[in-house]
Amino acid sequence: MSANERLFRLLLRLVPESFRERHGEEMLETHRLRLRDVGDRTMSRLAFLVRESWGVLWLAVRLRTGGGRAARSARPASVQRMGMLDGMVQDVRFGARTLRRSPGYALLAVIVLALGIGASTAIFSAANAFFFRPLPFADADRLVMLYETNPEYGWTDQTAAPANFLDWREQVSAFDDVAAYSSFIDDASYVLDGEPVLLAASAVTGNFFDVLGVRAAHGRGFRWDETWAPGAGVVVLSHRVWMTHFGGDPGVVGRMYEIGGRPTQVVGVMPDGFSFPSSETELWLPWGWTPANRDEVWFRRAHFVRPIARLASEATPARAAAELDVVVERLQRAYPETNSVMGAGMMPLRDFLIRDVRRPLLILFGAVVLLLLLACANVANLTLVRGAERGREIALRHALGAGRLRVARQLLIENLLLALAGGALGIALGWAGVRALAALTQLGIDGATTIALDGRVILFTLAATLASGILFGLAPVMRATTGRIHGTIIEGGTGASAGRSGLRTVRALVTVEVTLALLLTMAAGLVMRSFLLMRSVDPGFRTEGVLAVQITAPSARYPGRDEVLAFQDRLAAALEARPDIERAGFVARLPLDGPSWSSQFQARGWPPDRIGFEILHRRADAGYFDVLEIPLVRGRMFEPRDRGDAPLVVLINETFAREHFPGEDPIGQRIAFDRAADERSTWYEIIGIVADQHQLSPGVPARAEVFEHRYQDWWRGAWVVMRTRAEPMSVLPTVRAALREIDPLVPIAEAQPLRDVWRASMAREEFILVLLGAFGVVALLLATVGVYAVTAQAARRRTREIGIRMALGARSADVITLMLRHSLVMVGAGLAAGLALSLVANRALGSVLYGIAPNDPVTTVIVVLVLSAVAAVASYVPARTATSVDPVRSLKQE
């Protein structure tokens, strides 16, 4: 007696004696037969032993807990369970052997599935990061973003005025508390080992970290009273800066450092990974307002803070919104000059943060679902083609007693093996895709979350893998379990009826493939044409051969206007003295890097009800216009005489003149940036009109803009733009050397060629183009494989017919035409269905297209022609191969 049999007898003692006496010998005999089939393989014997032990243990438990009735019914159930488990293991082994005998088919199917699953994994990881992963804040579902609205300006989710934010905080009882942060990232210089370092700082209110529910890893956050202490001199460091510049020393908390040109105490260090409100944020500073600011007009007129509120525990969003509306109406009556039409709104913090990325991600997710369906249809097609060759085998299995469910289970397990292999490779491709999705940080929740493979993404991939296996396996399984057995055996698996039925299913799948391929390639074509049109837009300034460098004059060494302007003038002169720099100029904010700020205005002599709404402001000097070669349309440019003590002058762009002075000459007009200007207002004279420049993106038309002179409206932080005689970035060491000669403690915050700024303004469109373009190419390849496979199968099935036709004198061209006609009919049906669906589906692309309609006829014609040509080639190759075979030889093969 073998050790295995002794163990089985020992396990049987757990079964009640009455049952063992009746069925024990039968179970032992079954065990011996199964053991003999296992053979001598160690791993197989081990798996067999585990399976048999589990079966006996399960049977013992059922018998001892179910009473006499369970004893009578347990044997059939246990035997059935053990038999099913054993059969499934056999199916897995048989499926693996079958796939090993067809390595080409298996490899192609795995690659096709991996492409679909990998793409869906990568895109879902982005959707998971933005839509599903919890925000890094305590009770984030109770955080809401507040914003201002204004129908005159067209504002829907604008930054708020600090005075309005403070009133909301004090008068809306549904808010537990309200904090605010700056909508701009400021610079703070820090000298480390004698070298200047520029850090990105976010200004926040003292309760910012408390409202978010984030505790400092070391030290503390701010206090509310520090919001109102201009000379407080406290700072909270990010974990990254603490590690890189302070060596991760906990002792830095409480120490004094010179940050931003003044003594500053480090009061805390935030946890690793926290950088809200921006991924660029390296430290946080309190606003430092004064109580007197609340009574000043600018404090309610300027809109530059982003308020975040935490709902009280008993409050609902509806109650908070209602209370906010009451406060807004009260402020409109109390401050008509600034708040007469100013509204407010609120939305969940997550919804606000993903408002710009929601539509692009949904578009990409829809596209990747289509790609996954196309991959499943393609693999189903390949499986059906291969199943036609296995018709005789499946028919014999039926004839020898295998039930339809048994055959279906074996085929489904074989398909699941393919799906699992494709899913494993898909996860690897998805991991690589996730790493490539770093460009999405320009689109979504900046600084709040990251894109990565986590448990939710892995579960999605597993579900997509299993669903794919079942989906592409349904058609082959149904075909194999509903066909005629007798005719298939007689005709060797290639009977006429079987052939016609199989080809109908395959052709239907190819039609679906062509439909899905057209939808994806149409989307890719529309985005590509839109992007090319956007790239051809003239930005209104020179982008090649221009280097932009950002610097800030620290207040500790340059306390006032004269000192800052003198520093900037010395730097411009030093740069222009270098042989590789032609010209230098200053601008507060680069074009295509967003507008600086906006206001209303009135011209002298206008009636009180005539107001110019929403004009953009940009501070610059004459060098800026020279470097970027922005032409002067009319009037004059800034000149040396336009100093701080001279009459205030401005330049306007063409859109400003066209919108606000239609039929008038704006040159010489005097304007003030007030809604109701009077003699107390600051008045500027318009001295010239310059050509338009795009401020946000090539896809966004230029808006009305006014340019103040650097000498008359000075600022500390500035961009130095330089027209270079060499590659822009190669001039950067020259800029550093010139800056060190003037002030070695002033750091360069950022340096980039202007062409990179131009390209970054189209980052979202370029990202969508790359992904949709890749999806479109893959869809085109998969459709090609499908058309080729069905044409090749048809050619094999009609080998005898083709041989007879050729023997009777038919020309190759006639036979090829006949076969192409059948292939192109199904392709034409797919194109027609795809065109009909694209009329609806392409509307989702409207928000990301520029210059063309979602159903652009040029793109439609091009895509249809490309798909038709590819399908024609895919059909022609197997048809041509079939006619090249000798007729006598083909008839002998039959």
PDB file of N, CA and C in Angstrom, residues 229-234 257-264 285-286 555-556:
ATOM      1  N   ALA A 229      -0.403  89.999  10.977  1.00  0.00           N
ATOM      2  CA  ALA A 229       0.860  90.474  11.543  1.00  0.00           C
ATOM      3  C   ALA A 229       1.895  90.611  10.442  1.00  0.00           C
ATOM      4  N   PRO A 230       1.993  91.803   9.809  1.00  0.00           N
ATOM      5  CA  PRO A 230       2.924  91.972   8.682  1.00  0.00           C
ATOM      6  C   PRO A 230       4.371  91.671   9.041  1.00  0.00           C
ATOM      7  N   GLY A 231       4.741  91.910  10.278  1.00  0.00           N
ATOM      8  CA  GLY A 231       6.137  91.674  10.655  1.00  0.00           C
ATOM      9  C   GLY A 231       6.345  90.390  11.411  1.00  0.00           C
ATOM     10  N   ALA A 232       5.401  89.447  11.295  1.00  0.00           N
ATOM     11  CA  ALA A 232       5.498  88.210  12.076  1.00  0.00           C
ATOM     12  C   ALA A 232       6.754  87.421  11.710  1.00  0.00           C
ATOM     13  N   GLY A 233       7.057  87.339  10.427  1.00  0.00           N
ATOM     14  CA  GLY A 233       8.267  86.649   9.998  1.00  0.00           C
ATOM     15  C   GLY A 233       8.295  85.180  10.372  1.00  0.00           C
ATOM     16  N   VAL A 234       7.240  84.431  10.042  1.00  0.00           N
ATOM     17  CA  VAL A 234       7.201  82.994  10.301  1.00  0.00           C
ATOM     18  C   VAL A 234       6.985  82.272   8.982  1.00  0.00           C
ATOM     19  N   TYR A 257      16.028  82.247  10.174  1.00  0.00           N
ATOM     20  CA  TYR A 257      16.766  82.255   8.915  1.00  0.00           C
ATOM     21  C   TYR A 257      16.369  83.512   8.140  1.00  0.00           C
ATOM     22  N   GLU A 258      17.220  83.908   7.205  1.00  0.00           N
ATOM     23  CA  GLU A 258      16.875  85.031   6.347  1.00  0.00           C
ATOM     24  C   GLU A 258      16.209  84.482   5.089  1.00  0.00           C
ATOM     25  N   ILE A 259      14.897  84.609   5.038  1.00  0.00           N
ATOM     26  CA  ILE A 259      14.107  84.126   3.915  1.00  0.00           C
ATOM     27  C   ILE A 259      13.318  85.294   3.354  1.00  0.00           C
ATOM     28  N   GLY A 260      13.438  85.500   2.059  1.00  0.00           N
ATOM     29  CA  GLY A 260      12.764  86.629   1.445  1.00  0.00           C
ATOM     30  C   GLY A 260      13.374  87.959   1.837  1.00  0.00           C
ATOM     31  N   GLY A 261      14.618  87.941   2.280  1.00  0.00           N
ATOM     32  CA  GLY A 261      15.317  89.191   2.608  1.00  0.00           C
ATOM     33  C   GLY A 261      15.051  89.706   4.001  1.00  0.00           C
ATOM     34  N   ARG A 262      14.413  88.902   4.866  1.00  0.00           N
ATOM     35  CA  ARG A 262      14.163  89.367   6.228  1.00  0.00           C
ATOM     36  C   ARG A 262      14.263  88.189   7.189  1.00  0.00           C
ATOM     37  N   PRO A 263      14.558  88.456   8.476  1.00  0.00           N
ATOM     38  CA  PRO A 263      14.645  87.365   9.458  1.00  0.00           C
ATOM     39  C   PRO A 263      13.300  86.664   9.606  1.00  0.00           C
ATOM     40  N   THR A 264      13.327  85.340   9.500  1.00  0.00           N
ATOM     41  CA  THR A 264      12.099  84.551   9.517  1.00  0.00           C
ATOM     42  C   THR A 264      12.308  83.319  10.385  1.00  0.00           C
ATOM     43  N   LEU A 285       3.799  81.069   3.660  1.00  0.00           N
ATOM     44  CA  LEU A 285       3.952  82.301   4.424  1.00  0.00           C
ATOM     45  C   LEU A 285       2.565  82.848   4.748  1.00  0.00           C
ATOM     46  N   PRO A 286       2.369  83.439   5.917  1.00  0.00           N
ATOM     47  CA  PRO A 286       1.069  84.063   6.204  1.00  0.00           C
ATOM     48  C   PRO A 286       0.922  85.363   5.430  1.00  0.00           C
ATOM     49  N   SER A 555      13.811  92.535  -1.092  1.00  0.00           N
ATOM     50  CA  SER A 555      13.515  93.811  -0.434  1.00  0.00           C
ATOM     51  C   SER A 555      14.581  94.207   0.571  1.00  0.00           C
ATOM     52  N   ALA A 556      15.341  93.239   1.090  1.00  0.00           N
ATOM     53  CA  ALA A 556      16.353  93.577   2.081  1.00  0.00           C
ATOM     54  C   ALA A 556      17.439  94.472   1.493  1.00  0.00           C
TER      55      ALA A 556
END
